Short mmCIF file of C-alpha atoms in Angstrom, two decimals:
data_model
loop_
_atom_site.label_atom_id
_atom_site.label_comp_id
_atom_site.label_asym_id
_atom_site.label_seq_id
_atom_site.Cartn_x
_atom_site.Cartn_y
_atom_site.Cartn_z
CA UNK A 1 10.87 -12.88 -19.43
CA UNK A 2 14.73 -12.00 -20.01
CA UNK A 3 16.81 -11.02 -17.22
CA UNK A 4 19.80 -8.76 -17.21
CA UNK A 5 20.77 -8.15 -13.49
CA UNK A 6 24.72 -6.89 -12.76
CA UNK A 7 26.39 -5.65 -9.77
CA UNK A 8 29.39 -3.90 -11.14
CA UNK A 9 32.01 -1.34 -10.14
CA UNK A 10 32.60 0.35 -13.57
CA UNK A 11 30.10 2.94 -15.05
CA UNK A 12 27.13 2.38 -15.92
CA UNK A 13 25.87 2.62 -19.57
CA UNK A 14 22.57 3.76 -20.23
CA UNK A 15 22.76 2.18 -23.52
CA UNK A 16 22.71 -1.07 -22.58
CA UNK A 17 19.45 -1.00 -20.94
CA UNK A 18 17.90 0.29 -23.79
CA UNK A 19 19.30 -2.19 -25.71
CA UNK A 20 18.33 -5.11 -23.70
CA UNK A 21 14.94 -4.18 -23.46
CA UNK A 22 14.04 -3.22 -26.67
CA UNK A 23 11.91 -5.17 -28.89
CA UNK A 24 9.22 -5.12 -31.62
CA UNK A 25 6.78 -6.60 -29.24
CA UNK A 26 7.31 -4.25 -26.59
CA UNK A 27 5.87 -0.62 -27.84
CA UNK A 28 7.02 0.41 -24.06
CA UNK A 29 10.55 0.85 -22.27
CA UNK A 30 10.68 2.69 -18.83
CA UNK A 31 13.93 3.44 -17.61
CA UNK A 32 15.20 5.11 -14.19
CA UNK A 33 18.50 6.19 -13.70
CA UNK A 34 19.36 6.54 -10.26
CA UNK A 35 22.33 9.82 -10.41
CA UNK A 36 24.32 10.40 -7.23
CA UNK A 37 23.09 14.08 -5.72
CA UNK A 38 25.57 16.65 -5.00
CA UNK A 39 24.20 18.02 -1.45
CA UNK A 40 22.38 16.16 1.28
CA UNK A 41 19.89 18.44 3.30
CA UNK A 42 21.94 21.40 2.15
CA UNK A 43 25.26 19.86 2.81
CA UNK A 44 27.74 19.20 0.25
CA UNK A 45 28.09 15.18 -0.26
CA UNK A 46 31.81 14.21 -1.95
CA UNK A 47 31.10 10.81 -3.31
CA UNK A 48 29.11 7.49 -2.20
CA UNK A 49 30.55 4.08 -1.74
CA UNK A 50 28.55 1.40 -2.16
CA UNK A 51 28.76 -1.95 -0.50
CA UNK A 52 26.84 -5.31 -1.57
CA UNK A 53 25.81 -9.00 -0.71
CA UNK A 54 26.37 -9.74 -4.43
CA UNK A 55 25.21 -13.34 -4.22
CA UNK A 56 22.03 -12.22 -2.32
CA UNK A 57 21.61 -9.21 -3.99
CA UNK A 58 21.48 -10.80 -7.37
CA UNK A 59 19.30 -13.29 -6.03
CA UNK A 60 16.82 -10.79 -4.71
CA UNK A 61 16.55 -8.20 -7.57
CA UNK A 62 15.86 -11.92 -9.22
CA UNK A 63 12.58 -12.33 -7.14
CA UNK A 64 11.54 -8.62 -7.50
CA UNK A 65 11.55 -9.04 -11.32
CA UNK A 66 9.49 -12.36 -10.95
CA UNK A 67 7.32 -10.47 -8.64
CA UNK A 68 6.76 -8.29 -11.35
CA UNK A 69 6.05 -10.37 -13.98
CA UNK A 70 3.17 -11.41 -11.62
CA UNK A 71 1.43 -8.30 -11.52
CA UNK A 72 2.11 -7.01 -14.88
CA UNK A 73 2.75 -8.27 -18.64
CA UNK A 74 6.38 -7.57 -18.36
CA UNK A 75 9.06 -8.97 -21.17
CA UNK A 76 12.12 -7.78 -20.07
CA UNK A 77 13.85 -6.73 -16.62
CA UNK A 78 17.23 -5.25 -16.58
CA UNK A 79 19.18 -4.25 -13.27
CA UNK A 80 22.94 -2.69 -13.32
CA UNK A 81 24.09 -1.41 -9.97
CA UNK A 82 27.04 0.13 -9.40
CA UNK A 83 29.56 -0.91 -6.27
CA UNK A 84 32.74 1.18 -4.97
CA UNK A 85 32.72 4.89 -5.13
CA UNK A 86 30.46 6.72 -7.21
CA UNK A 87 30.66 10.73 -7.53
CA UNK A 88 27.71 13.04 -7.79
CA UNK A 89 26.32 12.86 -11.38
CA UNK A 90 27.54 9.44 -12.16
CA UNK A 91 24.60 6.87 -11.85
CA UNK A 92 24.05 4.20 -9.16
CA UNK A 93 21.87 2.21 -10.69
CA UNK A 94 19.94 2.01 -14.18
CA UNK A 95 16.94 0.01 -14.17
CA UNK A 96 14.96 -0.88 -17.30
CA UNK A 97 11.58 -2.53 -18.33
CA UNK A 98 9.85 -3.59 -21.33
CA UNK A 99 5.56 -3.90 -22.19
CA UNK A 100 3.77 -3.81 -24.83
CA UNK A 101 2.11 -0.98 -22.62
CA UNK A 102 3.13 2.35 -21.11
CA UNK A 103 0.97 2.63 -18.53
CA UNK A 104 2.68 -0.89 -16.95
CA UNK A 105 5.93 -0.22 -18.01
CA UNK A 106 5.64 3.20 -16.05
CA UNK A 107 4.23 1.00 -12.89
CA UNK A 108 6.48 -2.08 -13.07
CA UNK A 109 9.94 0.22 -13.03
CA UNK A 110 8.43 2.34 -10.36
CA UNK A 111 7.60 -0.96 -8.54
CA UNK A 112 11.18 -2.40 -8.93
CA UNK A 113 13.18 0.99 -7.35
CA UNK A 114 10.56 0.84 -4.65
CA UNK A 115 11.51 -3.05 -4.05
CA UNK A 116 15.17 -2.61 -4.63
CA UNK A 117 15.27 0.49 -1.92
CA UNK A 118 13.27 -2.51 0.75
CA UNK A 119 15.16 -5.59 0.15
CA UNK A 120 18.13 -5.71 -1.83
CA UNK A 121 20.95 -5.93 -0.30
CA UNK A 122 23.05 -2.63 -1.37
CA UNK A 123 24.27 -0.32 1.30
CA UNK A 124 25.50 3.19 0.41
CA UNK A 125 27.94 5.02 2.77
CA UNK A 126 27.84 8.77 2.31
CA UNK A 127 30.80 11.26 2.44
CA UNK A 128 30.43 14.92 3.20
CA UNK A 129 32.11 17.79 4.72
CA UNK A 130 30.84 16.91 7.69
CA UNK A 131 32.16 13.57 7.65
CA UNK A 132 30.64 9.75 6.51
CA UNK A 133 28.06 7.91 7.57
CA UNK A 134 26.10 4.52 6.29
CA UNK A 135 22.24 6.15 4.69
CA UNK A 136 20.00 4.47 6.51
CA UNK A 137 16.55 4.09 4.43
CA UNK A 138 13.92 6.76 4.91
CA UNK A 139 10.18 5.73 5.37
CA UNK B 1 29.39 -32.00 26.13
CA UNK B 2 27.40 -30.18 23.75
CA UNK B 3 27.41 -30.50 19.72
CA UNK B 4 28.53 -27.68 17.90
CA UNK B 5 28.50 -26.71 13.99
CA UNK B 6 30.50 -23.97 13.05
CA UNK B 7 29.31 -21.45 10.76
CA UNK B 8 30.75 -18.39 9.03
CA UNK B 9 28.96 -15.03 9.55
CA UNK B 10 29.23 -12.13 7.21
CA UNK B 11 29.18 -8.51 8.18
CA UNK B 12 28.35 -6.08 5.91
CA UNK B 13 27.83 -2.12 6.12
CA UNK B 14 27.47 -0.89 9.67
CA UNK B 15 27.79 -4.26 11.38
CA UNK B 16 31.26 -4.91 9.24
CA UNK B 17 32.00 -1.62 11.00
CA UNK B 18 31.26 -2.41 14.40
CA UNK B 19 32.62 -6.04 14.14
CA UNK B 20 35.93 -4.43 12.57
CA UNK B 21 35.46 -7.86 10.47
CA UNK B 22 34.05 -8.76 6.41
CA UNK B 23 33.42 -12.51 8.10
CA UNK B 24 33.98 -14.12 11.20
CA UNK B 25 33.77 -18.22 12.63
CA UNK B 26 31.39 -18.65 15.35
CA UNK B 27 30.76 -22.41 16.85
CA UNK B 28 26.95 -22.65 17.63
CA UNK B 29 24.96 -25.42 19.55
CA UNK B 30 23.38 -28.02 16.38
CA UNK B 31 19.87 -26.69 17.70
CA UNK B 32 20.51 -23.14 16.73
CA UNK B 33 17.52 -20.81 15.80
CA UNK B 34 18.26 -17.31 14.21
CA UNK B 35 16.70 -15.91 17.10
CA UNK B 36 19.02 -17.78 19.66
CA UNK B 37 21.92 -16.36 17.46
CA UNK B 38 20.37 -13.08 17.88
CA UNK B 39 21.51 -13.38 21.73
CA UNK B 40 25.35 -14.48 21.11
CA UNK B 41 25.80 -12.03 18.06
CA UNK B 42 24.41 -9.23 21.29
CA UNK B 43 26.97 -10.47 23.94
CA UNK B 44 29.76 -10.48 21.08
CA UNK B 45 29.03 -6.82 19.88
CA UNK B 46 26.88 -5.06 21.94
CA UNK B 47 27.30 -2.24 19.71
CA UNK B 48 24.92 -4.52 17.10
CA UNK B 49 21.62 -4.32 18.91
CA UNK B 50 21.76 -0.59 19.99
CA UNK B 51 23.15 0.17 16.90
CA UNK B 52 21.67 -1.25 14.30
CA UNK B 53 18.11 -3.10 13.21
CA UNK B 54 19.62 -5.79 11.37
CA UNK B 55 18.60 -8.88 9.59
CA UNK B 56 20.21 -12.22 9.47
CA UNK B 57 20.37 -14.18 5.87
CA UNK B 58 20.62 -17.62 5.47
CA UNK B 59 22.38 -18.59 2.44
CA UNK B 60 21.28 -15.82 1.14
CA UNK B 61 17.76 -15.61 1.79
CA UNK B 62 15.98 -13.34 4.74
CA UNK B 63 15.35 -15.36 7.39
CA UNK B 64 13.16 -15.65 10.51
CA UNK B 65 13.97 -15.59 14.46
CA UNK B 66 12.35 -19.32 14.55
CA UNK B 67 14.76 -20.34 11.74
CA UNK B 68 16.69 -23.24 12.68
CA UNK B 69 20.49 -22.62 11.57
CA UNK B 70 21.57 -25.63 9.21
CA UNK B 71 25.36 -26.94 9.72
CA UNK B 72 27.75 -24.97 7.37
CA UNK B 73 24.89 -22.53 6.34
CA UNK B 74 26.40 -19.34 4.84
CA UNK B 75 24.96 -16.48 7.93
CA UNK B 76 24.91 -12.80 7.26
CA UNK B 77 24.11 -9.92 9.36
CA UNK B 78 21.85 -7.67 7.15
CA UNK B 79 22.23 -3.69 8.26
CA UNK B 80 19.04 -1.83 6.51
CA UNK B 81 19.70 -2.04 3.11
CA UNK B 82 20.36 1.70 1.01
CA UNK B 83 20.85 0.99 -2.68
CA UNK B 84 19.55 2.48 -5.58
CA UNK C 1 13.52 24.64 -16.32
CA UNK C 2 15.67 22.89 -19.27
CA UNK C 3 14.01 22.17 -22.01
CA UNK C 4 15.11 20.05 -25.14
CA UNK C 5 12.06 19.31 -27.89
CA UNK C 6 12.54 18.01 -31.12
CA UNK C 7 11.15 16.36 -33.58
CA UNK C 8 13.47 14.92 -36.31
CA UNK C 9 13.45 12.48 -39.17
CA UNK C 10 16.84 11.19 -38.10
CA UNK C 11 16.86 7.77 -35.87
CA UNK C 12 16.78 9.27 -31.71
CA UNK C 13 19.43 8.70 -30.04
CA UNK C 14 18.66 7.69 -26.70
CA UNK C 15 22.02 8.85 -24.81
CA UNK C 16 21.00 12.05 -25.92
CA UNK C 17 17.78 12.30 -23.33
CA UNK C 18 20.42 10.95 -20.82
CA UNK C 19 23.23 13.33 -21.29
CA UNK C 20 20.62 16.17 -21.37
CA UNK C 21 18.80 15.37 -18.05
CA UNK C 22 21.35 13.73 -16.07
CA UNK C 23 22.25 16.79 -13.23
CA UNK C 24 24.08 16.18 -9.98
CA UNK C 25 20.74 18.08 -8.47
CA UNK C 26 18.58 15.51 -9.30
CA UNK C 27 19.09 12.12 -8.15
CA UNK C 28 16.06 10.31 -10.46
CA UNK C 29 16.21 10.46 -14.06
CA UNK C 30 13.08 8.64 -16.07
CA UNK C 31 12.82 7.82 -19.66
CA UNK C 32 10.60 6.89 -21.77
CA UNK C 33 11.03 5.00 -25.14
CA UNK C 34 8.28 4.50 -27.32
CA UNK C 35 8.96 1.82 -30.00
CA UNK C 36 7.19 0.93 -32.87
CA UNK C 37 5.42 -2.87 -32.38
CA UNK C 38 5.47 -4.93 -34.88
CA UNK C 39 2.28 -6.22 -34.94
CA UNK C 40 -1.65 -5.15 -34.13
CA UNK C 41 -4.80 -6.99 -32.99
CA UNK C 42 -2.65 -9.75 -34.51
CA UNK C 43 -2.04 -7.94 -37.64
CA UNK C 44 2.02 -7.10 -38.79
CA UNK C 45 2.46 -3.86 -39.38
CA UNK C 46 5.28 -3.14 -41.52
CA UNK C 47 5.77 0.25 -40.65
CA UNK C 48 4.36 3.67 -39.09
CA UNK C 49 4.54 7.31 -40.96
CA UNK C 50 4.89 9.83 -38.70
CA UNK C 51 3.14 13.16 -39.83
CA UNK C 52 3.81 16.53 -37.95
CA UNK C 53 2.50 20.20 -37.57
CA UNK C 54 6.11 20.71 -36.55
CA UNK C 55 5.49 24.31 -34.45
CA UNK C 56 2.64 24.24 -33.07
CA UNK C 57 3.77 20.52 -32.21
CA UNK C 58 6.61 22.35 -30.35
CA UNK C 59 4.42 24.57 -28.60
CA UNK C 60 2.28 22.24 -27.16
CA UNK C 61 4.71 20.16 -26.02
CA UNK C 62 6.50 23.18 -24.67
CA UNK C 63 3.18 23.74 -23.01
CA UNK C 64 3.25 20.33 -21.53
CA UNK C 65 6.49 20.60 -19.94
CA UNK C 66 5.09 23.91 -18.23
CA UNK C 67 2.03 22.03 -16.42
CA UNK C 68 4.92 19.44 -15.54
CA UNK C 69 6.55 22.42 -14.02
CA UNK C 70 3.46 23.46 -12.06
CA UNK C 71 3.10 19.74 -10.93
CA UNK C 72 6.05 18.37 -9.93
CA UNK C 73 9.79 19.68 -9.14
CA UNK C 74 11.48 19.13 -12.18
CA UNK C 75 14.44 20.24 -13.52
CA UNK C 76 14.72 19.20 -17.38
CA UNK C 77 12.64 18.04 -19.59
CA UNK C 78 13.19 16.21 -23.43
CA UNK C 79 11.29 15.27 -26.01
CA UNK C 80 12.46 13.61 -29.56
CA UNK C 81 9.60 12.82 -31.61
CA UNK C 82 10.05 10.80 -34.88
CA UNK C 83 8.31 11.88 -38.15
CA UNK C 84 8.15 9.91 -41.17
CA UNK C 85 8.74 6.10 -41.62
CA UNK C 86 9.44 4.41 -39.12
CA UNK C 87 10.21 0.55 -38.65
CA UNK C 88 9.45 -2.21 -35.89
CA UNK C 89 11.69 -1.87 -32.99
CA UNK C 90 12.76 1.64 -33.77
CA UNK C 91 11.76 4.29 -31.17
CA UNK C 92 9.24 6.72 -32.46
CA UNK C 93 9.58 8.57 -28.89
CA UNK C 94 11.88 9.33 -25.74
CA UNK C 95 10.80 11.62 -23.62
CA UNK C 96 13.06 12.05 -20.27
CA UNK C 97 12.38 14.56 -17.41
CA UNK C 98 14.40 14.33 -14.17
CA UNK C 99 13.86 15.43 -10.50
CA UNK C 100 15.37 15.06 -7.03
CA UNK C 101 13.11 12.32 -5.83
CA UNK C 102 12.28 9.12 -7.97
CA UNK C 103 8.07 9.31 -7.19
CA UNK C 104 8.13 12.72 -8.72
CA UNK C 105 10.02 11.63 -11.61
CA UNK C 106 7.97 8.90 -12.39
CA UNK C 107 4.96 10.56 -12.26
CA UNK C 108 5.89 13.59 -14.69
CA UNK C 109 7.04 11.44 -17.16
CA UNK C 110 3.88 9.13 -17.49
CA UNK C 111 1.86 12.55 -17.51
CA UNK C 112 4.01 13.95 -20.42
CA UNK C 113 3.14 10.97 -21.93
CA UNK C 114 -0.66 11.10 -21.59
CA UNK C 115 -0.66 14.60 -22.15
CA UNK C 116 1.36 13.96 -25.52
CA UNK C 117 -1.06 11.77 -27.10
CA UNK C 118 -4.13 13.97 -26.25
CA UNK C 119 -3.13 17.48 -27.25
CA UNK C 120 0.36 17.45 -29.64
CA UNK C 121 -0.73 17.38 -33.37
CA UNK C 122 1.47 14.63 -34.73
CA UNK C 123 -0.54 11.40 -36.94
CA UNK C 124 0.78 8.24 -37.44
CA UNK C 125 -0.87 6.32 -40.27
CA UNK C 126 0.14 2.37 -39.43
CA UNK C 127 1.00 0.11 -43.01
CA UNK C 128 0.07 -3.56 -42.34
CA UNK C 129 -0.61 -6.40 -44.15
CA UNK C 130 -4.18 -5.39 -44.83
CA UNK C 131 -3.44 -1.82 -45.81
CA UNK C 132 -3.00 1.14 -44.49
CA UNK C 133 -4.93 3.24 -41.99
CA UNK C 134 -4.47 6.36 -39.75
CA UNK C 135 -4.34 5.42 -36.23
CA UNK C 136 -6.93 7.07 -33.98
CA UNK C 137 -6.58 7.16 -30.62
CA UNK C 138 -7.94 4.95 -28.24
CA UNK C 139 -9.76 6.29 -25.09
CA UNK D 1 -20.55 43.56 -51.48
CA UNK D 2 -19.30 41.86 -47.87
CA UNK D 3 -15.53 42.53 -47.26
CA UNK D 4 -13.42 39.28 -47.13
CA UNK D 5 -10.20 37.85 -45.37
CA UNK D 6 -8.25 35.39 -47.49
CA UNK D 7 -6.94 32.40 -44.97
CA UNK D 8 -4.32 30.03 -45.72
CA UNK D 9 -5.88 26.57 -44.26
CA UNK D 10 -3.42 23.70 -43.73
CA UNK D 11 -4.26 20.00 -43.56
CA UNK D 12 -2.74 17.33 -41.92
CA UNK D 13 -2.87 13.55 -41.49
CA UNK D 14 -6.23 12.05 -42.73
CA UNK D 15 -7.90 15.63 -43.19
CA UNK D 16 -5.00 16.32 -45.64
CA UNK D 17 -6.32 13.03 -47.51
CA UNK D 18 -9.48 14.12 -47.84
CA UNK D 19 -8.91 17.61 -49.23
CA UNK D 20 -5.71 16.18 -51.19
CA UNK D 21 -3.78 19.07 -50.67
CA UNK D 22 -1.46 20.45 -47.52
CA UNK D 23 -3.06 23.63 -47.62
CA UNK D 24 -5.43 25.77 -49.92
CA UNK D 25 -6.36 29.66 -49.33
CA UNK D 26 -10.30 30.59 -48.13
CA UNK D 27 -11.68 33.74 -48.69
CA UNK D 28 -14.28 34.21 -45.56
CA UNK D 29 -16.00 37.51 -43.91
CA UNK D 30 -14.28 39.73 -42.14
CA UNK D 31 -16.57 38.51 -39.05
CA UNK D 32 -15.90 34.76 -39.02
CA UNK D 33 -15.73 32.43 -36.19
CA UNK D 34 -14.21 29.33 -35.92
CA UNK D 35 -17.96 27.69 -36.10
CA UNK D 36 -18.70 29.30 -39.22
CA UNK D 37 -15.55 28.23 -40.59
CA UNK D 38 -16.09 24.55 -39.96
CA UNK D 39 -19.65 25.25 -41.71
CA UNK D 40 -18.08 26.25 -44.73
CA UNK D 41 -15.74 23.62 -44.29
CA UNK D 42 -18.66 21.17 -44.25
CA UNK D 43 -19.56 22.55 -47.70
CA UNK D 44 -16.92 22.02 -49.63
CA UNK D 45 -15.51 18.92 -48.23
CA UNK D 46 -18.30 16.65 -46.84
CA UNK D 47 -16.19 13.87 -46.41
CA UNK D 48 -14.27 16.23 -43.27
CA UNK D 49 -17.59 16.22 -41.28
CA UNK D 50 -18.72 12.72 -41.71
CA UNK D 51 -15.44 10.86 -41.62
CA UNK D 52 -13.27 13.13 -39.22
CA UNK D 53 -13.94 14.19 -35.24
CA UNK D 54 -11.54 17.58 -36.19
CA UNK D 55 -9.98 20.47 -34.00
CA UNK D 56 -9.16 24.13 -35.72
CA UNK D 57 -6.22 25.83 -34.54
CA UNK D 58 -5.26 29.33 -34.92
CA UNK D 59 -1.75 30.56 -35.00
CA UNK D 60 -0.68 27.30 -33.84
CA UNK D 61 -3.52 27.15 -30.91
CA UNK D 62 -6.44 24.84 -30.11
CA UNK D 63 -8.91 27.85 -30.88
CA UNK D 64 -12.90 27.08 -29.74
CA UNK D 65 -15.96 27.47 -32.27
CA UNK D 66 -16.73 31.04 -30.61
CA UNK D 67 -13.12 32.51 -31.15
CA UNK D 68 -13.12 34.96 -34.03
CA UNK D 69 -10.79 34.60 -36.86
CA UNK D 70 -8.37 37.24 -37.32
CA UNK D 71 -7.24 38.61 -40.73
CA UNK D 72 -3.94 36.24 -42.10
CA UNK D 73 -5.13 33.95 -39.36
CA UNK D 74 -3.14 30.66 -40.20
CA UNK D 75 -5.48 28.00 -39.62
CA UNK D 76 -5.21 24.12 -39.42
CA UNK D 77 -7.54 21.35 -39.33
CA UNK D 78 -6.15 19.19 -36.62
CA UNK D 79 -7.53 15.44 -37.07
CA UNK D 80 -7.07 13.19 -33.53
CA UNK D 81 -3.88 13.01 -32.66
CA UNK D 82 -1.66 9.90 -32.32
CA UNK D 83 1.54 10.92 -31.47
CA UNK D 84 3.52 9.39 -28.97
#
């Protein structure tokens, strides 16, 4: 399996997921872009800053994609997270992932958000007009 | 007089809020469990434990309350995570 | 709804299914990239021809992104579809949609993609080392 | 004699193979379901029926053996798809 997993404060490029996981054995590439949202339960939301364990956090989207290359004939994971401030529209995170297959392409990325939103170590504070506070995860 | 290791503790999110701190140095008795670390981190900040379910990493792995704390292990108090 | 179907000759252009979705309303873009494998029940194939009944095509895909619609909340939805030759590696599909929430995003996009195979009248006929056939589907 | 709509038919994928053409006109009745077309069909290319699981559209529609064919009806024979 190849690995491409970045914490990183500049944009994210969409292109470079595709990229990474592309290949002529893989008939299947699933990507999720993760795009800031401009309003919050009907309040206006500024921007997002993101804070990270980078050490862990790399370390844990690295067991999520061995986790999924236990459940599902996966040949590729890629992982770019943005850190700092992002602004509504501008992605947080792009995930990618490569099958021969669609159906477990479709199931492995869903499986690594789900994962990512549980363990890794990425905390988002959120700025409105009514002022900033740290998202805490919903169940 | 008791042994002590010192480790580093990293705050993150919330708890680097409420410890007004990225990192701090805390001495700790050589039979340390995360659990027992649990306690001090409470006295130190109360605001942690009414605040705040966090975990505690150990060099960068979850770990458990029964955990014993190695000397010079990297420690880091773990707010609920939010990315993606 | 936004709506963006094509199909082209031309080689797709996967920052154009970003671009188009992306929407500071919806925080969970998904795409899709279907690429052309290189090889079959051990087989190589050399290359696909894509063959098209370009409007009605159109319409049923249009068609597709209106049960999406009924489905699921979501907000845009592309589709570039190769037709003629295409080679290993290259995409012969992307298909995006986009939504607030992630689950719903994932879910509408792996539907557009079963739907697509079943009901939109494009034929690929697959060239391999032992010859050439038209591919039917499998159930 | 019977009165007669001419049809343009249009062929695609392995069905366009077979009849080795991408479309051809039909003259049929002026009462002519989709069933009766695939009848005459049958007739003059055998090869459709036994080699070919085919849909007929109408105006660009999945149209069922019961639906009647309207004068300058454009019609397809649809193969199974594989799109995608």
């Amino acid at each position: 399996m190849k690995l491409e997993l970045k914490l990183s404060s500049d944009p994210l490029e969409m292109n470079l997921a595709h990229l990474f996981v592309t290949s002529p054995e893989c008939g299947a590439n699933v990507i999720f872009d993760g795009v800031v949202r401009n309003s919050k339960k009907g309040v206006q939301v500024t921007h997002l800053d993101f804070e990270a364990y980078e050490p862990m956090a790399l370390a844990e989207l690295e067991k999520i994609a061995h986790e999924i290359a236990d459940q599902w004939p996966i040949q590729a994971v890629f992982v770019h997270h943005r850190t700092g401030i992002v602004y509504p529209g501008q992605s947080a995170v792009i995930a990618a992932v490569s099958s021969p297959h669609r159906k477990d392409a479709f199931e492995a990325c869903a499986f690594l958000l789900d994962r990512l939103k549980q363990t890794v170590p990425i905390w988002k504070k959120e700025y409105t007009a009514d002022g900033a506070e740290w998202v805490t995860p919903t169940p | 007089m008791e042994n002590l290791n010192q480790i580093t503790v990293l705050c993150f999110g919330k708890a680097r809020e409420i410890t007004q701190t990225k990192s701090f140095s805390l001495a700790i008795p050589v039979e340390c469990t995360v659990g027992e670390l649990r306690l001090m981190l409470c006295e130190l900040y109360p605001a942690l434990n009414n605040d705040l379910a966090y975990a505690i990493a150990l060099n960068q792995q979850y770990a458990q309350n029964e955990t014993m704390i190695a000397a010079n292990a990297e420690v880091a108090i773990i707010p609920p995570v939010s990315g993606g």
